[in-house]
Coordinates of C-alpha atoms and ligand atoms in Angstrom, one line a residue:
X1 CA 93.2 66.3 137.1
X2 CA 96.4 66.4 135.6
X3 CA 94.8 65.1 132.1
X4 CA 91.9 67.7 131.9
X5 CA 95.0 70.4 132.5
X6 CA 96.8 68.9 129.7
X7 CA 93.7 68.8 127.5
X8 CA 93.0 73.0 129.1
X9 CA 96.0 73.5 127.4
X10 CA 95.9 72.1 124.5
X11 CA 93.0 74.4 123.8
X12 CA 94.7 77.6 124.5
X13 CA 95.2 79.7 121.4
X14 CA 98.6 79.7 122.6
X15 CA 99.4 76.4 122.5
X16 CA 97.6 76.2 118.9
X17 CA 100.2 79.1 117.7
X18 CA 102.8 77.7 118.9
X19 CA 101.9 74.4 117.1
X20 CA 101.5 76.0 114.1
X21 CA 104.5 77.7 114.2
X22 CA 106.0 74.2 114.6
X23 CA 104.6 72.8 111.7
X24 CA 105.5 75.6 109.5
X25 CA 108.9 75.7 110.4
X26 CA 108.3 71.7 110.1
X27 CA 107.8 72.4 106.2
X28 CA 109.8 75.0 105.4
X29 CA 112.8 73.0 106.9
X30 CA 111.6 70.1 105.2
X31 CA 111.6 72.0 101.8
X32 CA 114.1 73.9 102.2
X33 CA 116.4 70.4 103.1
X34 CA 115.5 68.6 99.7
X35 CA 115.7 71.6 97.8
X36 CA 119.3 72.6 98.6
X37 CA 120.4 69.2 99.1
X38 CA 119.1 68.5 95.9
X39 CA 120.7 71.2 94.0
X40 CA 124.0 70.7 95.7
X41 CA 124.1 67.6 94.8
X42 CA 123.4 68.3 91.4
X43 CA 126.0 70.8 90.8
X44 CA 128.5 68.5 92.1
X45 CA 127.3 65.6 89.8
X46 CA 127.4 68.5 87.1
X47 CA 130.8 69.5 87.8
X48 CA 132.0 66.2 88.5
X49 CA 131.4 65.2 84.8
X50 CA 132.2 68.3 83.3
X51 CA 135.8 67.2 84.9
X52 CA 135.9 64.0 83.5
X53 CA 135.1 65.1 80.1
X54 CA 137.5 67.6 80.2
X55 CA 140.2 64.9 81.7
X56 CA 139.7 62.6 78.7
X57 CA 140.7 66.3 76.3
X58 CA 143.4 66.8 78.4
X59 CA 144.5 63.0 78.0
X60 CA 144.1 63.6 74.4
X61 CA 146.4 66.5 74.3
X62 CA 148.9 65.0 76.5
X63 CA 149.0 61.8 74.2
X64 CA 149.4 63.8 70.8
X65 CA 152.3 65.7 72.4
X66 CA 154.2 63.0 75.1
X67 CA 153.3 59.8 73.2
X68 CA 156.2 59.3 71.1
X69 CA 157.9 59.2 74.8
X70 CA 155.6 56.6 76.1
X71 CA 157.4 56.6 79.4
X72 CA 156.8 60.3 79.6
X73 CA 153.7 59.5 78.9
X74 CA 153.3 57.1 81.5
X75 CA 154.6 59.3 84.3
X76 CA 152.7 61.9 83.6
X77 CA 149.4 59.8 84.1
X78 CA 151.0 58.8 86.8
X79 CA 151.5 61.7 88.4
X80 CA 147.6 62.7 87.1
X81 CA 146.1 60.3 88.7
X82 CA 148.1 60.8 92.3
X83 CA 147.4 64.1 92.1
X84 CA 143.7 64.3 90.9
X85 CA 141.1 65.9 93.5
X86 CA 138.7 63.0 92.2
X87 CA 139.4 60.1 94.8
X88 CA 140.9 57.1 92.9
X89 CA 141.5 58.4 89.8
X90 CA 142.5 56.4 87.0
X91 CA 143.1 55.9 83.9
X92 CA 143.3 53.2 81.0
X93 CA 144.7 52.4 77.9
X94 CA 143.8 49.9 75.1
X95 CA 144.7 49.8 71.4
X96 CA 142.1 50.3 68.6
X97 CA 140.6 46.9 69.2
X98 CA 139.9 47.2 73.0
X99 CA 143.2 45.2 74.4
X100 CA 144.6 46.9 77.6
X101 CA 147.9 48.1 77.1
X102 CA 149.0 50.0 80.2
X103 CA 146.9 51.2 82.9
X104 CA 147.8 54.2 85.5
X105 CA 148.0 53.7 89.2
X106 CA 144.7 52.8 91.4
X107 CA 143.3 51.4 88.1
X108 CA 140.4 48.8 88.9
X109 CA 139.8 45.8 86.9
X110 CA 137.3 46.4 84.1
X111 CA 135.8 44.2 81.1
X112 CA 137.3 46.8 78.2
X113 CA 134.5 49.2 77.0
X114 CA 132.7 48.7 73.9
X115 CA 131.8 50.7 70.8
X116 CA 133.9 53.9 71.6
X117 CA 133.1 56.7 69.8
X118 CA 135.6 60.2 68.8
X119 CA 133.6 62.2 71.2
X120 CA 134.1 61.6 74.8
X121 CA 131.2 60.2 76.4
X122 CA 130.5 59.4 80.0
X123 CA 129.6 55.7 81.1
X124 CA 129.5 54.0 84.4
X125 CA 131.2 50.9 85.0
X126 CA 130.3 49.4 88.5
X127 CA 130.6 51.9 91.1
X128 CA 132.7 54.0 88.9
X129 CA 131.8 56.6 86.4
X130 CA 134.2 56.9 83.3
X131 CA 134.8 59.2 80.6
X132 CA 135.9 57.5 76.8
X133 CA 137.0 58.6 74.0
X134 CA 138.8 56.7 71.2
X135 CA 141.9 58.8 70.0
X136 CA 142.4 58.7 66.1
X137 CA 145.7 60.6 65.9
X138 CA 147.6 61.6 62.9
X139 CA 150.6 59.8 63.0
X140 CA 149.9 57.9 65.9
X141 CA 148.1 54.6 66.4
X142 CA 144.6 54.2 67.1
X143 CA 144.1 54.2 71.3
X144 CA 141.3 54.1 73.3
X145 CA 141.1 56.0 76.6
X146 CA 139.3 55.3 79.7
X147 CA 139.2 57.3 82.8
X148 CA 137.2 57.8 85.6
X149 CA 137.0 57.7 89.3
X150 CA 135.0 57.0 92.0
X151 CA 131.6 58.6 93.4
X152 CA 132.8 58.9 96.9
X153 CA 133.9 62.3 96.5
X154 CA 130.6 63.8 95.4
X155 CA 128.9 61.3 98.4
X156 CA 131.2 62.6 100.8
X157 CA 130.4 66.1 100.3
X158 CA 126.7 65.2 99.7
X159 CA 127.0 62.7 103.1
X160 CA 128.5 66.3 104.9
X161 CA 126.2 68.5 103.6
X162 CA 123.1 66.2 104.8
X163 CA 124.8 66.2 108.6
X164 CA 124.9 70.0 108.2
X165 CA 121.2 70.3 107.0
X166 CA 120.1 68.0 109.1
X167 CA 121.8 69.6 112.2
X168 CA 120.4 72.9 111.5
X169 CA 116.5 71.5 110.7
X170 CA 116.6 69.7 114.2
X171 CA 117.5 73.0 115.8
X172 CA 114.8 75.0 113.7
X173 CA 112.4 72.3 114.6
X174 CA 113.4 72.1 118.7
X175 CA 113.3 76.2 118.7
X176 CA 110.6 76.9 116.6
X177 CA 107.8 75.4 119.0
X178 CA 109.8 76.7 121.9
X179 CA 110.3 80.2 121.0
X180 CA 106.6 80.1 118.9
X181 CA 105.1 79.3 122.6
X182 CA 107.2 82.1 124.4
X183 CA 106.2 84.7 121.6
X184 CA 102.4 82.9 121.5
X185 CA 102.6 83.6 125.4
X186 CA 103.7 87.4 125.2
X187 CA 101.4 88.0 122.3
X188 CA 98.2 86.8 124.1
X189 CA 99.2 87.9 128.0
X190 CA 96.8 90.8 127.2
X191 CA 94.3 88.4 126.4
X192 CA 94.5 86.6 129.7
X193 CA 94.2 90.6 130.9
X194 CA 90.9 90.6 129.1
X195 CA 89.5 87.3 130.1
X196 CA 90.5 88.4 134.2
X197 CA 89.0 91.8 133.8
X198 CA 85.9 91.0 132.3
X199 CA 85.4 88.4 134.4
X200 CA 85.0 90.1 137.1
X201 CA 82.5 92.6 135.9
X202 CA 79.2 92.6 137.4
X203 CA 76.2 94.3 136.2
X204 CA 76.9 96.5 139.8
X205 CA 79.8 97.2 139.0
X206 CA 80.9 98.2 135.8
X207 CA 83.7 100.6 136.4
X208 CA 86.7 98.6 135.4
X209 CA 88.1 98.9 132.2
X210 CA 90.6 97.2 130.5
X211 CA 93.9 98.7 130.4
X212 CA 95.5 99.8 126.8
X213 CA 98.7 99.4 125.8
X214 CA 98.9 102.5 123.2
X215 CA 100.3 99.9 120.8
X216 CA 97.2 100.2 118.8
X217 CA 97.4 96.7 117.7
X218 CA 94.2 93.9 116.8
X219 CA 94.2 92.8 120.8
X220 CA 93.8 97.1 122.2
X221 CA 91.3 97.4 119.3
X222 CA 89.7 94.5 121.1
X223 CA 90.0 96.4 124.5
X224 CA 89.4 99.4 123.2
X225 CA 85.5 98.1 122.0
X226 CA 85.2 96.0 125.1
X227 CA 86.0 99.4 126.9
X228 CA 83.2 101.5 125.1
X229 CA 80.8 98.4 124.8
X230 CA 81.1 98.6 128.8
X231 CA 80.7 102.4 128.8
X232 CA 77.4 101.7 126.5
X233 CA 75.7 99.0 128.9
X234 CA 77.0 101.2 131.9
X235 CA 74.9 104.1 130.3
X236 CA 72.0 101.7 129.4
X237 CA 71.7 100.4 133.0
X238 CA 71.9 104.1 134.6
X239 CA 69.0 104.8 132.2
X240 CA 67.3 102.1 132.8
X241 CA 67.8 102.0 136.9
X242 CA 66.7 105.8 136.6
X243 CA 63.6 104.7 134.4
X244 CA 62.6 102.2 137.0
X245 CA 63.1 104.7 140.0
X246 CA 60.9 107.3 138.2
X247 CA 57.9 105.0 136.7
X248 CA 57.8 103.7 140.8
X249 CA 57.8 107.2 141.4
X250 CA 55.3 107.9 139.1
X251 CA 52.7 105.1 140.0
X252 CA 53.3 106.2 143.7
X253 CA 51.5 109.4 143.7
X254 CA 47.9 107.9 142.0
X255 CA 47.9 105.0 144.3
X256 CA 49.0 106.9 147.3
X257 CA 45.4 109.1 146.2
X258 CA 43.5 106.4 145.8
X259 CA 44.4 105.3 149.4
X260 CA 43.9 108.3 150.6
X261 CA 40.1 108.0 149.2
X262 CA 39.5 104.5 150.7
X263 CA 41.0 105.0 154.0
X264 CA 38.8 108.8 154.5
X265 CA 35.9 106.1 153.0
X266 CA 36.5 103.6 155.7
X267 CA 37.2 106.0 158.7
X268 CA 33.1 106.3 159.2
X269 CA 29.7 106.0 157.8
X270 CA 29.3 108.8 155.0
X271 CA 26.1 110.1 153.1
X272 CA 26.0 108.3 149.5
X273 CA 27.1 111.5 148.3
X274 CA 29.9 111.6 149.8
X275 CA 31.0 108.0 148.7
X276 CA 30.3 109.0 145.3
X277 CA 32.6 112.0 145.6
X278 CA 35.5 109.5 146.7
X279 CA 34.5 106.9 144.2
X280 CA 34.9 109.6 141.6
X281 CA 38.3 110.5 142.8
X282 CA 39.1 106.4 142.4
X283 CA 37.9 106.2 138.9
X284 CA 39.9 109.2 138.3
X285 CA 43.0 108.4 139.8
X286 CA 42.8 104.8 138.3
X287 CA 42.3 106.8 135.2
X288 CA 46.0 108.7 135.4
X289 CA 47.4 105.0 136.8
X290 CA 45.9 103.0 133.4
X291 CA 47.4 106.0 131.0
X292 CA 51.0 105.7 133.0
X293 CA 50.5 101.6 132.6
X294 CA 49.9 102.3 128.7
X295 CA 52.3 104.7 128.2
X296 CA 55.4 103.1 130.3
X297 CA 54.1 99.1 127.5
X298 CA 54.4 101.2 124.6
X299 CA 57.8 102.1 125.3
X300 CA 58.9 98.8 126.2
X301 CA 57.3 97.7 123.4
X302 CA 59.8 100.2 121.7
X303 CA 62.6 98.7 123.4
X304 CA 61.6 95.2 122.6
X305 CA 61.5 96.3 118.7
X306 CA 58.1 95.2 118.9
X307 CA 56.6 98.6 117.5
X308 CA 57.6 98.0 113.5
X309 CA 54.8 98.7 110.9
X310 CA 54.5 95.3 110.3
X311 CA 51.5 95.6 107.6
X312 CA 49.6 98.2 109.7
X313 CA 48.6 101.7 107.7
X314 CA 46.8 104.6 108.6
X315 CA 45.5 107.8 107.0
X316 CA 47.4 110.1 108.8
X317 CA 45.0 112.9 108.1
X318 CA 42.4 111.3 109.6
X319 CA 44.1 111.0 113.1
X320 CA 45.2 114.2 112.8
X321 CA 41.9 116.1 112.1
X322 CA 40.1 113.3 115.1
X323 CA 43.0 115.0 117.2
X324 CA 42.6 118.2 116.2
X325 CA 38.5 118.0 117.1
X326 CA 39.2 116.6 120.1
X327 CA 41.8 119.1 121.5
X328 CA 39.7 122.2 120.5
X329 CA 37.4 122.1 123.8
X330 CA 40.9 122.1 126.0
X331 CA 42.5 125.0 123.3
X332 CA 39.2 127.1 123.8
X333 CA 39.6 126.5 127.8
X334 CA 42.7 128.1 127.7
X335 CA 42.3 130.8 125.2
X336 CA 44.6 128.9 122.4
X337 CA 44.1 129.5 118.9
X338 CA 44.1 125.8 117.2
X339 CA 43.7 125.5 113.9
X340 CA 44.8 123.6 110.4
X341 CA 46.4 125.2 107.9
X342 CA 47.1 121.6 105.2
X343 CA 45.4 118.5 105.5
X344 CA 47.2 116.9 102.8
X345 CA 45.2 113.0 102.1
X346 CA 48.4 111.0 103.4
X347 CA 48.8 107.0 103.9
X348 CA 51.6 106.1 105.9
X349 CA 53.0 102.7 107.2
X350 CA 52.2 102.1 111.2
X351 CA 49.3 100.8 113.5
X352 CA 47.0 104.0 114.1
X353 CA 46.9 103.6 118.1
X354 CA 50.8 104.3 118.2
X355 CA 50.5 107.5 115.4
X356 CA 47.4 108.7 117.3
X357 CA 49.9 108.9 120.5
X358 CA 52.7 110.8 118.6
X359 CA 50.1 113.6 117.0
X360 CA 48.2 113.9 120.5
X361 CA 51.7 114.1 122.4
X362 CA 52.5 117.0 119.8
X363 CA 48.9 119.2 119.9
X364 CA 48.6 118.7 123.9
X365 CA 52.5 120.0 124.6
X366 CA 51.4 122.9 121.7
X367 CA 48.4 123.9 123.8
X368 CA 49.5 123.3 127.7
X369 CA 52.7 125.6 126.8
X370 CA 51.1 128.4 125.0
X371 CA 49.8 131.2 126.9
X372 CA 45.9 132.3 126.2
X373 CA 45.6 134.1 123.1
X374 CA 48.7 132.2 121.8
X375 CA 48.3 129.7 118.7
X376 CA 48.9 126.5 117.6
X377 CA 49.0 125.4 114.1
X378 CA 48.7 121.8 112.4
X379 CA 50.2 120.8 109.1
X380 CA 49.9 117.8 107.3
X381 CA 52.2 118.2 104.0
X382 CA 54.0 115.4 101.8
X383 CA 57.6 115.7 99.8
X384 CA 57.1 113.4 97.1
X385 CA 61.0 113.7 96.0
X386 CA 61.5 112.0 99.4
X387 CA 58.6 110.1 99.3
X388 CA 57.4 111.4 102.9
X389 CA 54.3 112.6 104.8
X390 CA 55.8 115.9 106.9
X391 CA 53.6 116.8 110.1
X392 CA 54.4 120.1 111.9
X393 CA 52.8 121.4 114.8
X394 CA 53.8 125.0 115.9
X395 CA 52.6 127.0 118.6
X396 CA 53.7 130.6 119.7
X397 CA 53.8 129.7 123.1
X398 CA 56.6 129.4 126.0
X399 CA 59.5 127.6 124.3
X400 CA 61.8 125.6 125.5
X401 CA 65.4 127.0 126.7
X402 CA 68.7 125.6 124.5
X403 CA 70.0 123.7 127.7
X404 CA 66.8 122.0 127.5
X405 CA 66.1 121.6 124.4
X406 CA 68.5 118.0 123.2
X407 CA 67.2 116.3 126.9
X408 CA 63.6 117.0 126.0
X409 CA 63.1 113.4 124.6
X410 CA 64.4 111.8 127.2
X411 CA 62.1 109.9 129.5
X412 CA 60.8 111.2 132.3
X413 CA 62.4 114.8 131.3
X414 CA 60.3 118.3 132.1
X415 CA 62.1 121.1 131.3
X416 CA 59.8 122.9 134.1
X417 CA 58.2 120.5 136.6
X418 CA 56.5 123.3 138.2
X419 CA 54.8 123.7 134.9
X420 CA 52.7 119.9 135.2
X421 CA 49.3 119.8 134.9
X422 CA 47.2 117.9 137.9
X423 CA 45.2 115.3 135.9
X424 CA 45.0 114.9 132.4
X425 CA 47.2 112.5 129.8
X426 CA 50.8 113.6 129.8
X427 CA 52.6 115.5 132.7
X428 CA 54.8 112.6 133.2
X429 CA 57.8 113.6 130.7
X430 CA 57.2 110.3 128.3
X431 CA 55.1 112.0 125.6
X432 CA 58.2 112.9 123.4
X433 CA 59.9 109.7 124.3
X434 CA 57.0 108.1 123.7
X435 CA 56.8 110.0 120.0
X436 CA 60.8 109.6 119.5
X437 CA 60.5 105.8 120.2
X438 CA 57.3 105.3 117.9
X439 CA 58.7 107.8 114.9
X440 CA 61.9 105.9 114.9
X441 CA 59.7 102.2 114.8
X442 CA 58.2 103.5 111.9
X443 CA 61.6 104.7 110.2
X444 CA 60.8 108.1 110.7
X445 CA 62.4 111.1 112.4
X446 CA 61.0 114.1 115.0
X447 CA 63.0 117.1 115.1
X448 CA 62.4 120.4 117.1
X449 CA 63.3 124.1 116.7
X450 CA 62.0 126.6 119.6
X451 CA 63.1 130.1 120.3
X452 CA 62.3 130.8 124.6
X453 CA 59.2 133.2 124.7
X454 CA 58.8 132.8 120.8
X455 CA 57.4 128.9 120.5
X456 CA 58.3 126.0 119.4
X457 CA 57.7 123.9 116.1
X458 CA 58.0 120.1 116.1
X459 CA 58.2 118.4 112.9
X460 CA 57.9 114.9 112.3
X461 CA 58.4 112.9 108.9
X462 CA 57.5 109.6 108.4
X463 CA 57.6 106.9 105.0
X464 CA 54.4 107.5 102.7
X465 CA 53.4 104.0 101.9
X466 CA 55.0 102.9 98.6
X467 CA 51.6 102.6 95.8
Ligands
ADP1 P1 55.2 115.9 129.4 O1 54.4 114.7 129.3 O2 55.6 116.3 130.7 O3 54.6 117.0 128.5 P2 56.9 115.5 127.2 O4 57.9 114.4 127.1 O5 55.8 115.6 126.3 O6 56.5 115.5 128.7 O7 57.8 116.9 127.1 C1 59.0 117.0 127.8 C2 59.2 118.5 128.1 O8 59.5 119.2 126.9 C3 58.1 119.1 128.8 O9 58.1 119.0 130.1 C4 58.3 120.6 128.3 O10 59.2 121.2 129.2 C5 59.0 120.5 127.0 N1 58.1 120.7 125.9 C6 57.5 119.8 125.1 N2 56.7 120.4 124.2 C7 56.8 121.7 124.4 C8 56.3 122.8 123.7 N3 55.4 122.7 122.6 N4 56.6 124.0 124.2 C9 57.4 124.2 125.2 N5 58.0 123.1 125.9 C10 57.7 121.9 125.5

């Protein structure tokens, strides 16, 4: 229990921050330690030599002016050597062939140094670091100096500086996680507002949203798309609950007909005739339930992306004209003028069942809302700058009003209900959709212009078939 809550937080993104904030600060201390202990220490290894060398000048000055006075001379190294900010300072004295002579105060024992040149020069001798020089004086015999003193100083502030480096990096390194897991904690507490919101959502109820801060930072952004994402599959469901509701409606009136038949069938003994009168209605009304079956597949298909070209052409032409012969009976009926005024030869991508629909949809809403002696009128065109067959079907009839007019390719949608034809394909309100969803398979696009009482003219474009 207690391990799989260790190992539930180990995987929280704020535990990870936090441990990377830890070993960031881990290597920027770490750096920043050697670096600036380093460079210390070599500035004080600098400066310490620089005062050596200048020591053995100073000794050389001292000797050409107190030397006569050896005593004075004495003292004064003496007093040098008390005095001197370099702990156990010394100094010592040979003549020209390296035999001590006098040494200063704190002076260790040394073998006498070797090859001494004019120049001073730095040497170490044991744990001390000395300075040399040998001192050819006008008028004065031949010495040779050596001075120097001990490292502990430069250790000492080295040693100090380390305690104070290493004080501070301990605290970097014991705050760092700490605070990184506080800051890691406020950062993601909108998270954990996410994760408990969106838990909770059910596809009944999607009316939460997540709350935004107005900081406009990465984690609203996040909310902010959740938010609309939710508002999108809210809308989806709606449409799709209200799509169910209406196909059930739909189906309910042919079946409800066709019960009607069987049960007046059933009620008595009729003459054949009369059986054949209610068979027919059957047939009929099985007829309208088969086109609502087909129509409500091909728009799933839609939805299921299943309605791509995918290899399938047709001449669109051809459907066109078919359509076109086959609607004339129904335009003569009702007193419509149909006719074609271009049949351009056109090839376009898509399987010819599914562009048969979309011009049929088109010609039978052109003739059921045009009034008799109206006309409709079918053109097949191609723009070869934008490579695309262009299919318009106008008709002078009813129009459709501008309230109307962006809902009409929603399913299910009549602008008038009262206006729906008993029997026959369409009626239902899925024709457009039905030619909205196929057009836009096929890459296309269906666009409508209409003026109430003046007509309406629907134009669809779709890809020619690349030669
Ligand atoms: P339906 O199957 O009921 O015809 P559609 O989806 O084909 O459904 O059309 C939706 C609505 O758009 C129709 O009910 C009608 O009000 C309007 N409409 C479609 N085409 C025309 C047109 N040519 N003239 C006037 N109204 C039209």
């Amino acid at each position: 229990m207690l391990f799989a809550r260790l190992r539930e937080t180990l995987h929280t993104l704020r535990f990870r921050l936090a441990a990377w904030v830890a070993l960031v600060a881990f290597l920027v201390v770490t750096f920043t330690f050697i670096a600036v202990r380093e460079l210390v220490r070599r500035t004080l290894v600098h400066e310490f030599n620089q005062r050596l060398l200048q020591d053995a000048v100073d000794v050389k000055l001292a000797y050409q002016q107190l030397y006569p006075d050896r005593e004075q001379f004495h003292t004064a190294m003496n007093r040098k050597a008390q005095d001197h900010p370099h702990v156990g300072w010394f100094l010592q004295w040979y003549d020209g062939d390296g035999n001590l002579m006098w040494s200063s105060i704190n002076a260790p024992k040394l073998p006498p140094p070797r090859e001494v040149g004019d120049e001073p020069e730095l040497r170490d001798a044991g744990e001390f670091r000395t300075a040399v020089a040998r001192l050819d004086e006008p008028g004065l015999p031949t010495r040779i100096a050596r001075l120097g003193s001990t490292w502990h100083s430069v250790e000492d502030d080295v040693s100090l500086l380390n305690r104070i480096l290493l004080l501070a990096g301990i605290s970097v390194l014991v705050l760092a996680p700490v605070g990184g897991y506080l800051l890691a904690g406020r950062a993601t507490r909108p998270l954990a507002q996410i994760i408990a919101t969106t838990s909770k959502l059910q596809p009944r109820n999607l009316g939460e949203r997540l709350p935004l801060r107005g900081t406009g930072d990465e984690l609203d952004q996040v909310s902010q798309t959740i938010n609309s994402m939710l508002d999108r599959i809210a809308t989806y469901l709606e449409s799709n609950r209200d799509f169910i509701a209406n196909a059930a409606h739909e189906l309910r009136s042919p079946l409800a007909a066709i019960r009607t038949s069987v049960d007046v069938a059933l009620d008595r003994l009729r003459t054949p005739d009369e059986y054949a009168g209610l068979l027919q209605d059957v047939a009929e009304e099985c007829g309208r339930l088969t086109n609502l079956l087909n129509r409500l597949l091909l728009l799933a298909e839609g939805d299921a992306g299943r309605l791509v070209a995918s290899g399938h052409q047709a001449r669109l032409d051809k459907i066109v004209r078919e359509s076109v012969d086959m609607f004339e009976p129904v335009a003569d009926a009702q007193g419509v003028e149909l006719k074609v005024s271009n049949l351009a030869s056109v090839l376009v991508d898509g399987d010819e069942y599914h562009l048969r629909q979309v011009v049929r949809n088109l010609i039978d809403n052109a003739i059921k809302f045009t009034p008799a002696s109206g006309r409709v009128t079918v053109e097949l065109a191609t723009d070869g700058v934008r490579n695309q067959a262009i299919l318009r079907v106008s008709d002078t009839g009813v129009g459709i009003s501008a309230q109307d007019l962006p809902r009409i390719f929603e399913r299910f949608y009549r602008a008038d209900r009262s206006r729906r034809r008993e029997g026959g394909p369409g009626g239902s309100g899925l024709g457009l959709a039905i030619c909205s969803t196929v057009v836009s398979a096929l890459q296309g696009t269906i666009q409508v212009n209409s003026q109430p009482g003046q007509g309406s003219v629907f134009t669809v474009t779709l890809p020619l078939v690349s030669s």
